[in-house]
mmCIF file with all atom_site columns, C-alpha atoms in Angstrom:
data_model
loop_
_atom_site.group_PDB
_atom_site.id
_atom_site.type_symbol
_atom_site.label_atom_id
_atom_site.label_alt_id
_atom_site.label_comp_id
_atom_site.label_asym_id
_atom_site.label_entity_id
_atom_site.label_seq_id
_atom_site.pdbx_PDB_ins_code
_atom_site.Cartn_x
_atom_site.Cartn_y
_atom_site.Cartn_z
_atom_site.occupancy
_atom_site.B_iso_or_equiv
_atom_site.pdbx_formal_charge
_atom_site.auth_seq_id
_atom_site.auth_comp_id
_atom_site.auth_asym_id
_atom_site.auth_atom_id
_atom_site.pdbx_PDB_model_num
ATOM 1   C CA . MET K 1 1   ? -1.182 -77.835 -6.770  1.00 50.00 ? 1   MET K CA 1
ATOM 2   C CA . ALA K 1 2   ? 2.328  -78.643 -6.450  1.00 57.00 ? 2   ALA K CA 1
ATOM 3   C CA . LYS K 1 3   ? 2.914  -77.292 -10.055 1.00 61.00 ? 3   LYS K CA 1
ATOM 4   C CA . ASN K 1 4   ? 1.104  -74.298 -9.496  1.00 64.00 ? 4   ASN K CA 1
ATOM 5   C CA . ASN K 1 5   ? 3.402  -73.453 -6.295  1.00 66.00 ? 5   ASN K CA 1
ATOM 6   C CA . LYS K 1 6   ? 6.814  -74.216 -8.314  1.00 64.00 ? 6   LYS K CA 1
ATOM 7   C CA . LYS K 1 7   ? 5.731  -71.789 -10.930 1.00 65.00 ? 7   LYS K CA 1
ATOM 8   C CA . ILE K 1 8   ? 4.742  -68.996 -8.393  1.00 69.00 ? 8   ILE K CA 1
ATOM 9   C CA . LEU K 1 9   ? 8.388  -69.913 -6.848  1.00 65.00 ? 9   LEU K CA 1
ATOM 10  C CA . LEU K 1 10  ? 10.173 -69.645 -9.991  1.00 64.00 ? 10  LEU K CA 1
ATOM 11  C CA . PHE K 1 11  ? 8.470  -66.073 -10.919 1.00 66.00 ? 11  PHE K CA 1
ATOM 12  C CA . PHE K 1 12  ? 9.136  -64.688 -7.269  1.00 69.00 ? 12  PHE K CA 1
ATOM 13  C CA . THR K 1 13  ? 12.659 -65.888 -7.830  1.00 66.00 ? 13  THR K CA 1
ATOM 14  C CA . ILE K 1 14  ? 12.908 -63.925 -10.990 1.00 64.00 ? 14  ILE K CA 1
ATOM 15  C CA . ILE K 1 15  ? 11.491 -60.814 -9.771  1.00 67.00 ? 15  ILE K CA 1
ATOM 16  C CA . CYS K 1 16  ? 13.700 -61.284 -6.762  1.00 68.00 ? 16  CYS K CA 1
ATOM 17  C CA . LEU K 1 17  ? 16.824 -61.440 -8.772  1.00 64.00 ? 17  LEU K CA 1
ATOM 18  C CA . GLN K 1 18  ? 15.753 -58.003 -10.696 1.00 66.00 ? 18  GLN K CA 1
ATOM 19  C CA . ALA K 1 19  ? 15.277 -56.346 -7.213  1.00 69.00 ? 19  ALA K CA 1
ATOM 20  C CA . CYS K 1 20  ? 18.394 -57.352 -6.134  1.00 66.00 ? 20  CYS K CA 1
ATOM 21  C CA . ILE K 1 21  ? 20.353 -56.494 -8.380  1.00 67.00 ? 21  ILE K CA 1
ATOM 22  C CA . VAL K 1 22  ? 18.913 -53.196 -9.543  1.00 69.00 ? 22  VAL K CA 1
ATOM 23  C CA . ILE K 1 23  ? 18.161 -51.732 -5.876  1.00 71.00 ? 23  ILE K CA 1
ATOM 24  C CA . SER K 1 24  ? 20.618 -53.949 -4.061  1.00 69.00 ? 24  SER K CA 1
ATOM 25  C CA . PRO K 1 25  ? 20.509 -52.736 -0.502  1.00 71.00 ? 25  PRO K CA 1
ATOM 26  C CA . GLY K 1 26  ? 23.442 -50.858 1.289   1.00 71.00 ? 26  GLY K CA 1
ATOM 27  C CA . TRP K 1 27  ? 23.902 -52.908 3.925   1.00 73.00 ? 27  TRP K CA 1
ATOM 28  C CA . LEU K 1 28  ? 24.413 -55.703 1.616   1.00 77.00 ? 28  LEU K CA 1
ATOM 29  C CA . LYS K 1 29  ? 27.847 -54.380 0.208   1.00 80.00 ? 29  LYS K CA 1
ATOM 30  C CA . ILE K 1 30  ? 31.114 -53.974 1.110   1.00 82.00 ? 30  ILE K CA 1
ATOM 31  C CA . ASN K 1 31  ? 32.584 -50.482 0.226   1.00 81.00 ? 31  ASN K CA 1
ATOM 32  C CA . GLY K 1 32  ? 29.782 -50.643 -2.814  1.00 82.00 ? 32  GLY K CA 1
ATOM 33  C CA . ILE K 1 33  ? 30.367 -53.867 -3.903  1.00 86.00 ? 33  ILE K CA 1
ATOM 34  C CA . THR K 1 34  ? 27.299 -55.774 -3.862  1.00 85.00 ? 34  THR K CA 1
ATOM 35  C CA . PRO K 1 35  ? 27.060 -59.812 -3.858  1.00 88.00 ? 35  PRO K CA 1
ATOM 36  C CA . CYS K 1 36  ? 27.333 -61.961 -7.031  1.00 88.00 ? 36  CYS K CA 1
ATOM 37  C CA . TRP K 1 37  ? 23.400 -62.503 -7.323  1.00 86.00 ? 37  TRP K CA 1
ATOM 38  C CA . PRO K 1 38  ? 23.738 -64.919 -10.408 1.00 88.00 ? 38  PRO K CA 1
ATOM 39  C CA . VAL K 1 39  ? 25.565 -66.970 -8.031  1.00 90.00 ? 39  VAL K CA 1
ATOM 40  C CA . VAL K 1 40  ? 23.123 -66.690 -5.440  1.00 88.00 ? 40  VAL K CA 1
ATOM 41  C CA . LEU K 1 41  ? 20.247 -67.801 -7.280  1.00 85.00 ? 41  LEU K CA 1
ATOM 42  C CA . LEU K 1 42  ? 22.084 -70.092 -9.737  1.00 88.00 ? 42  LEU K CA 1
ATOM 43  C CA . LEU K 1 43  ? 23.468 -72.486 -7.037  1.00 88.00 ? 43  LEU K CA 1
ATOM 44  C CA . PRO K 1 44  ? 20.265 -74.164 -5.340  1.00 85.00 ? 44  PRO K CA 1
ATOM 45  C CA . PHE K 1 45  ? 18.679 -74.310 -8.986  1.00 84.00 ? 45  PHE K CA 1
ATOM 46  C CA . SER K 1 46  ? 21.317 -76.206 -10.453 1.00 87.00 ? 46  SER K CA 1
ATOM 47  C CA . ILE K 1 47  ? 21.756 -78.677 -7.432  1.00 85.00 ? 47  ILE K CA 1
ATOM 48  C CA . LYS K 1 48  ? 18.198 -79.737 -7.640  1.00 83.00 ? 48  LYS K CA 1
ATOM 49  C CA . ASN K 1 49  ? 17.871 -79.865 -11.519 1.00 84.00 ? 49  ASN K CA 1
ATOM 50  C CA . PRO K 1 50  ? 19.423 -82.007 -14.279 1.00 86.00 ? 50  PRO K CA 1
ATOM 51  C CA . PRO K 1 51  ? 22.090 -80.419 -16.181 1.00 89.00 ? 51  PRO K CA 1
ATOM 52  C CA . TRP K 1 52  ? 19.976 -79.425 -19.432 1.00 90.00 ? 52  TRP K CA 1
ATOM 53  C CA . LYS K 1 53  ? 17.926 -77.542 -17.314 1.00 88.00 ? 53  LYS K CA 1
ATOM 54  C CA . SER K 1 54  ? 20.371 -75.629 -15.057 1.00 89.00 ? 54  SER K CA 1
ATOM 55  C CA . VAL K 1 55  ? 22.542 -74.767 -18.188 1.00 91.00 ? 55  VAL K CA 1
ATOM 56  C CA . LEU K 1 56  ? 19.572 -73.342 -20.040 1.00 91.00 ? 56  LEU K CA 1
ATOM 57  C CA . ALA K 1 57  ? 18.750 -71.228 -16.668 1.00 88.00 ? 57  ALA K CA 1
ATOM 58  C CA . SER K 1 58  ? 22.240 -70.350 -16.612 1.00 90.00 ? 58  SER K CA 1
ATOM 59  C CA . ILE K 1 59  ? 22.263 -68.936 -20.295 1.00 92.00 ? 59  ILE K CA 1
ATOM 60  C CA . LEU K 1 60  ? 18.830 -67.276 -19.585 1.00 88.00 ? 60  LEU K CA 1
ATOM 61  C CA . LEU K 1 61  ? 20.505 -65.545 -16.572 1.00 86.00 ? 61  LEU K CA 1
ATOM 62  C CA . GLY K 1 62  ? 23.612 -64.468 -18.387 1.00 89.00 ? 62  GLY K CA 1
ATOM 63  C CA . ILE K 1 63  ? 21.846 -62.986 -20.822 1.00 89.00 ? 63  ILE K CA 1
ATOM 64  C CA . PHE K 1 64  ? 19.737 -61.054 -18.586 1.00 84.00 ? 64  PHE K CA 1
ATOM 65  C CA . ILE K 1 65  ? 22.819 -59.950 -16.338 1.00 85.00 ? 65  ILE K CA 1
ATOM 66  C CA . ASP K 1 66  ? 24.707 -58.947 -19.715 1.00 86.00 ? 66  ASP K CA 1
ATOM 67  C CA . SER K 1 67  ? 21.848 -56.962 -20.499 1.00 84.00 ? 67  SER K CA 1
ATOM 68  C CA . PHE K 1 68  ? 22.792 -54.628 -17.466 1.00 79.00 ? 68  PHE K CA 1
ATOM 69  C CA . THR K 1 69  ? 26.507 -54.053 -18.654 1.00 79.00 ? 69  THR K CA 1
ATOM 70  C CA . ILE K 1 70  ? 27.675 -52.355 -21.529 1.00 80.00 ? 70  ILE K CA 1
ATOM 71  C CA . SER K 1 71  ? 30.853 -54.187 -21.927 1.00 80.00 ? 71  SER K CA 1
ATOM 72  C CA . ASP K 1 72  ? 32.264 -57.228 -24.462 1.00 85.00 ? 72  ASP K CA 1
ATOM 73  C CA . VAL K 1 73  ? 32.741 -59.392 -21.263 1.00 89.00 ? 73  VAL K CA 1
ATOM 74  C CA . SER K 1 74  ? 29.871 -62.050 -20.762 1.00 91.00 ? 74  SER K CA 1
ATOM 75  C CA . TYR K 1 75  ? 28.776 -63.927 -17.709 1.00 92.00 ? 75  TYR K CA 1
ATOM 76  C CA . ILE K 1 76  ? 27.179 -66.663 -20.077 1.00 93.00 ? 76  ILE K CA 1
ATOM 77  C CA . PRO K 1 77  ? 30.430 -69.249 -20.567 1.00 94.00 ? 77  PRO K CA 1
ATOM 78  C CA . SER K 1 78  ? 31.329 -68.951 -16.583 1.00 95.00 ? 78  SER K CA 1
ATOM 79  C CA . LEU K 1 79  ? 27.802 -69.325 -15.677 1.00 94.00 ? 79  LEU K CA 1
ATOM 80  C CA . CYS K 1 80  ? 27.321 -72.421 -17.918 1.00 95.00 ? 80  CYS K CA 1
ATOM 81  C CA . ILE K 1 81  ? 30.469 -74.008 -16.580 1.00 95.00 ? 81  ILE K CA 1
ATOM 82  C CA . LEU K 1 82  ? 29.022 -73.412 -13.055 1.00 94.00 ? 82  LEU K CA 1
ATOM 83  C CA . SER K 1 83  ? 25.522 -74.813 -13.574 1.00 93.00 ? 83  SER K CA 1
ATOM 84  C CA . LEU K 1 84  ? 27.006 -78.272 -15.363 1.00 93.00 ? 84  LEU K CA 1
ATOM 85  C CA . VAL K 1 85  ? 29.630 -78.528 -12.094 1.00 92.00 ? 85  VAL K CA 1
ATOM 86  C CA . TRP K 1 86  ? 26.745 -78.024 -9.601  1.00 89.00 ? 86  TRP K CA 1
ATOM 87  C CA . SER K 1 87  ? 24.083 -79.972 -11.336 1.00 88.00 ? 87  SER K CA 1
ATOM 88  C CA . LYS K 1 88  ? 26.520 -83.025 -11.640 1.00 86.00 ? 88  LYS K CA 1
ATOM 89  C CA . TYR K 1 89  ? 27.125 -82.525 -7.890  1.00 79.00 ? 89  TYR K CA 1
ATOM 90  C CA . GLY K 1 90  ? 23.480 -82.724 -7.370  1.00 71.00 ? 90  GLY K CA 1
ATOM 91  C CA . LEU K 1 91  ? 22.853 -85.665 -9.519  1.00 61.00 ? 91  LEU K CA 1
ATOM 92  C CA . HIS K 1 92  ? 25.322 -87.901 -7.444  1.00 64.00 ? 92  HIS K CA 1
ATOM 93  C CA . ASN K 1 93  ? 22.999 -87.122 -4.560  1.00 63.00 ? 93  ASN K CA 1
ATOM 94  C CA . LYS K 1 94  ? 25.386 -85.445 -2.474  1.00 61.00 ? 94  LYS K CA 1
ATOM 95  C CA . LYS K 1 95  ? 23.913 -84.046 0.670   1.00 65.00 ? 95  LYS K CA 1
ATOM 96  C CA . ILE K 1 96  ? 24.475 -80.402 1.911   1.00 63.00 ? 96  ILE K CA 1
ATOM 97  C CA . GLU K 1 97  ? 24.569 -81.144 5.552   1.00 59.00 ? 97  GLU K CA 1
ATOM 98  C CA . LEU K 1 98  ? 26.398 -78.035 6.737   1.00 63.00 ? 98  LEU K CA 1
ATOM 99  C CA . PHE K 1 99  ? 25.085 -74.625 6.267   1.00 70.00 ? 99  PHE K CA 1
ATOM 100 C CA . LEU K 1 100 ? 28.474 -73.231 5.229   1.00 77.00 ? 100 LEU K CA 1
ATOM 101 C CA . ASN K 1 101 ? 28.704 -75.699 2.544   1.00 83.00 ? 101 ASN K CA 1
ATOM 102 C CA . ILE K 1 102 ? 26.492 -73.698 0.285   1.00 86.00 ? 102 ILE K CA 1
ATOM 103 C CA . GLY K 1 103 ? 28.864 -70.727 1.175   1.00 87.00 ? 103 GLY K CA 1
ATOM 104 C CA . LEU K 1 104 ? 31.824 -72.506 0.365   1.00 89.00 ? 104 LEU K CA 1
ATOM 105 C CA . MET K 1 105 ? 30.462 -73.370 -3.081  1.00 90.00 ? 105 MET K CA 1
ATOM 106 C CA . SER K 1 106 ? 29.332 -69.817 -3.730  1.00 91.00 ? 106 SER K CA 1
ATOM 107 C CA . ILE K 1 107 ? 32.941 -68.301 -2.948  1.00 94.00 ? 107 ILE K CA 1
ATOM 108 C CA . PHE K 1 108 ? 34.355 -70.883 -5.395  1.00 94.00 ? 108 PHE K CA 1
ATOM 109 C CA . GLY K 1 109 ? 31.740 -70.054 -8.071  1.00 94.00 ? 109 GLY K CA 1
ATOM 110 C CA . THR K 1 110 ? 31.981 -66.030 -7.523  1.00 94.00 ? 110 THR K CA 1
ATOM 111 C CA . ALA K 1 111 ? 35.631 -66.359 -7.823  1.00 95.00 ? 111 ALA K CA 1
ATOM 112 C CA . PHE K 1 112 ? 35.422 -68.589 -10.991 1.00 96.00 ? 112 PHE K CA 1
ATOM 113 C CA . ILE K 1 113 ? 33.352 -66.128 -12.538 1.00 94.00 ? 113 ILE K CA 1
ATOM 114 C CA . GLY K 1 114 ? 35.273 -63.072 -11.276 1.00 91.00 ? 114 GLY K CA 1
ATOM 115 C CA . PHE K 1 115 ? 38.651 -64.872 -13.060 1.00 91.00 ? 115 PHE K CA 1
ATOM 116 C CA . SER K 1 116 ? 36.780 -65.498 -16.084 1.00 92.00 ? 116 SER K CA 1
ATOM 117 C CA . ILE K 1 117 ? 35.493 -61.647 -16.447 1.00 89.00 ? 117 ILE K CA 1
ATOM 118 C CA . TRP K 1 118 ? 38.924 -60.484 -15.453 1.00 85.00 ? 118 TRP K CA 1
ATOM 119 C CA . VAL K 1 119 ? 40.657 -62.971 -18.084 1.00 85.00 ? 119 VAL K CA 1
ATOM 120 C CA . GLN K 1 120 ? 38.186 -61.728 -20.707 1.00 87.00 ? 120 GLN K CA 1
ATOM 121 C CA . LYS K 1 121 ? 38.985 -58.218 -20.128 1.00 82.00 ? 121 LYS K CA 1
ATOM 122 C CA . ILE K 1 122 ? 42.918 -58.412 -20.516 1.00 80.00 ? 122 ILE K CA 1
ATOM 123 C CA . ILE K 1 123 ? 42.164 -60.633 -23.662 1.00 83.00 ? 123 ILE K CA 1
ATOM 124 C CA . LEU K 1 124 ? 39.849 -58.015 -25.123 1.00 82.00 ? 124 LEU K CA 1
ATOM 125 C CA . TYR K 1 125 ? 41.436 -54.856 -23.947 1.00 76.00 ? 125 TYR K CA 1
ATOM 126 C CA . SER K 1 126 ? 45.052 -55.487 -23.913 1.00 71.00 ? 126 SER K CA 1
ATOM 127 C CA . VAL K 1 127 ? 45.792 -52.000 -22.904 1.00 61.00 ? 127 VAL K CA 1
ATOM 128 C CA . LEU K 1 128 ? 44.508 -52.884 -19.591 1.00 59.00 ? 128 LEU K CA 1
ATOM 129 C CA . ARG K 1 129 ? 47.600 -54.842 -18.831 1.00 61.00 ? 129 ARG K CA 1
ATOM 130 C CA . ASN K 1 130 ? 49.127 -52.333 -16.157 1.00 62.00 ? 130 ASN K CA 1
ATOM 131 C CA . ASN K 1 131 ? 49.380 -52.503 -12.739 1.00 60.00 ? 131 ASN K CA 1
ATOM 132 C CA . TRP K 1 132 ? 46.477 -50.054 -11.956 1.00 60.00 ? 132 TRP K CA 1
ATOM 133 C CA . PHE K 1 133 ? 44.202 -52.304 -13.346 1.00 62.00 ? 133 PHE K CA 1
ATOM 134 C CA . HIS K 1 134 ? 45.099 -55.358 -11.641 1.00 67.00 ? 134 HIS K CA 1
ATOM 135 C CA . SER K 1 135 ? 44.954 -53.575 -8.482  1.00 71.00 ? 135 SER K CA 1
ATOM 136 C CA . TRP K 1 136 ? 41.319 -52.556 -8.285  1.00 76.00 ? 136 TRP K CA 1
ATOM 137 C CA . SER K 1 137 ? 40.297 -55.827 -10.039 1.00 78.00 ? 137 SER K CA 1
ATOM 138 C CA . ILE K 1 138 ? 42.020 -57.810 -7.233  1.00 83.00 ? 138 ILE K CA 1
ATOM 139 C CA . TYR K 1 139 ? 40.176 -55.613 -4.506  1.00 85.00 ? 139 TYR K CA 1
ATOM 140 C CA . VAL K 1 140 ? 36.519 -55.665 -6.284  1.00 86.00 ? 140 VAL K CA 1
ATOM 141 C CA . LEU K 1 141 ? 37.200 -59.695 -6.561  1.00 89.00 ? 141 LEU K CA 1
ATOM 142 C CA . ILE K 1 142 ? 38.133 -60.349 -3.154  1.00 90.00 ? 142 ILE K CA 1
ATOM 143 C CA . SER K 1 143 ? 35.310 -58.057 -1.797  1.00 90.00 ? 143 SER K CA 1
ATOM 144 C CA . GLU K 1 144 ? 33.049 -59.613 -4.014  1.00 91.00 ? 144 GLU K CA 1
ATOM 145 C CA . VAL K 1 145 ? 33.916 -63.152 -3.257  1.00 93.00 ? 145 VAL K CA 1
ATOM 146 C CA . ILE K 1 146 ? 33.650 -62.149 0.470   1.00 92.00 ? 146 ILE K CA 1
ATOM 147 C CA . ILE K 1 147 ? 30.085 -60.792 0.653   1.00 91.00 ? 147 ILE K CA 1
ATOM 148 C CA . THR K 1 148 ? 28.435 -63.378 -1.657  1.00 91.00 ? 148 THR K CA 1
ATOM 149 C CA . GLY K 1 149 ? 30.249 -65.764 0.736   1.00 90.00 ? 149 GLY K CA 1
ATOM 150 C CA . LEU K 1 150 ? 28.503 -64.336 3.672   1.00 89.00 ? 150 LEU K CA 1
ATOM 151 C CA . VAL K 1 151 ? 24.916 -63.708 1.926   1.00 88.00 ? 151 VAL K CA 1
ATOM 152 C CA . SER K 1 152 ? 24.814 -67.019 0.020   1.00 87.00 ? 152 SER K CA 1
ATOM 153 C CA . PRO K 1 153 ? 24.227 -69.580 2.888   1.00 85.00 ? 153 PRO K CA 1
ATOM 154 C CA . PHE K 1 154 ? 21.135 -67.376 3.801   1.00 83.00 ? 154 PHE K CA 1
ATOM 155 C CA . PHE K 1 155 ? 19.477 -66.920 0.600   1.00 80.00 ? 155 PHE K CA 1
ATOM 156 C CA . SER K 1 156 ? 20.855 -70.305 -1.104  1.00 79.00 ? 156 SER K CA 1
ATOM 157 C CA . SER K 1 157 ? 19.639 -72.331 1.543   1.00 78.00 ? 157 SER K CA 1
ATOM 158 C CA . TRP K 1 158 ? 16.204 -70.678 1.859   1.00 78.00 ? 158 TRP K CA 1
ATOM 159 C CA . LEU K 1 159 ? 15.762 -71.031 -1.760  1.00 76.00 ? 159 LEU K CA 1
ATOM 160 C CA . LEU K 1 160 ? 17.048 -74.918 -1.542  1.00 76.00 ? 160 LEU K CA 1
ATOM 161 C CA . LEU K 1 161 ? 14.480 -75.434 1.404   1.00 74.00 ? 161 LEU K CA 1
ATOM 162 C CA . THR K 1 162 ? 11.735 -74.316 -0.720  1.00 72.00 ? 162 THR K CA 1
ATOM 163 C CA . TYR K 1 163 ? 12.769 -76.387 -3.635  1.00 68.00 ? 163 TYR K CA 1
ATOM 164 C CA . LYS K 1 164 ? 12.859 -79.335 -1.417  1.00 66.00 ? 164 LYS K CA 1
ATOM 165 C CA . GLN K 1 165 ? 9.171  -78.493 -0.319  1.00 62.00 ? 165 GLN K CA 1
ATOM 166 C CA . ASN K 1 166 ? 7.959  -78.434 -3.634  1.00 59.00 ? 166 ASN K CA 1
#
């Protein structure tokens, strides 16, 4: 019975991710910028699972997210690194006692992904080294970090509690 509940939860999470990315509601945006949903959904999964499962999940999640973009940059390297770090944190039986610890971990994760994408774009498109590119990139990064830090404690802690129950 518990194995079926875990499969249902995994299926629901995958469907939820697609819905959150495609039809992200307007009240979850800061000036049109949505939260970093891969961080919100990968964080509780990585904390509760061993490193090989979390890296596999991050690769699949990165492929799914990259399928929405038409760019040469990828989410996969940064998601793999984050999943390794978070799964090592979970393996050491660290207890997340405060509600906002999840928010802090997601803020750092979103900032890491944003800087990774930023650096990849600078390396691949050396034309983008002017001030105009950096001004809107910083704005998007700060907005995404803020909204992910506000949304993540609610969604990620809910997922973490459902993983604990199963």
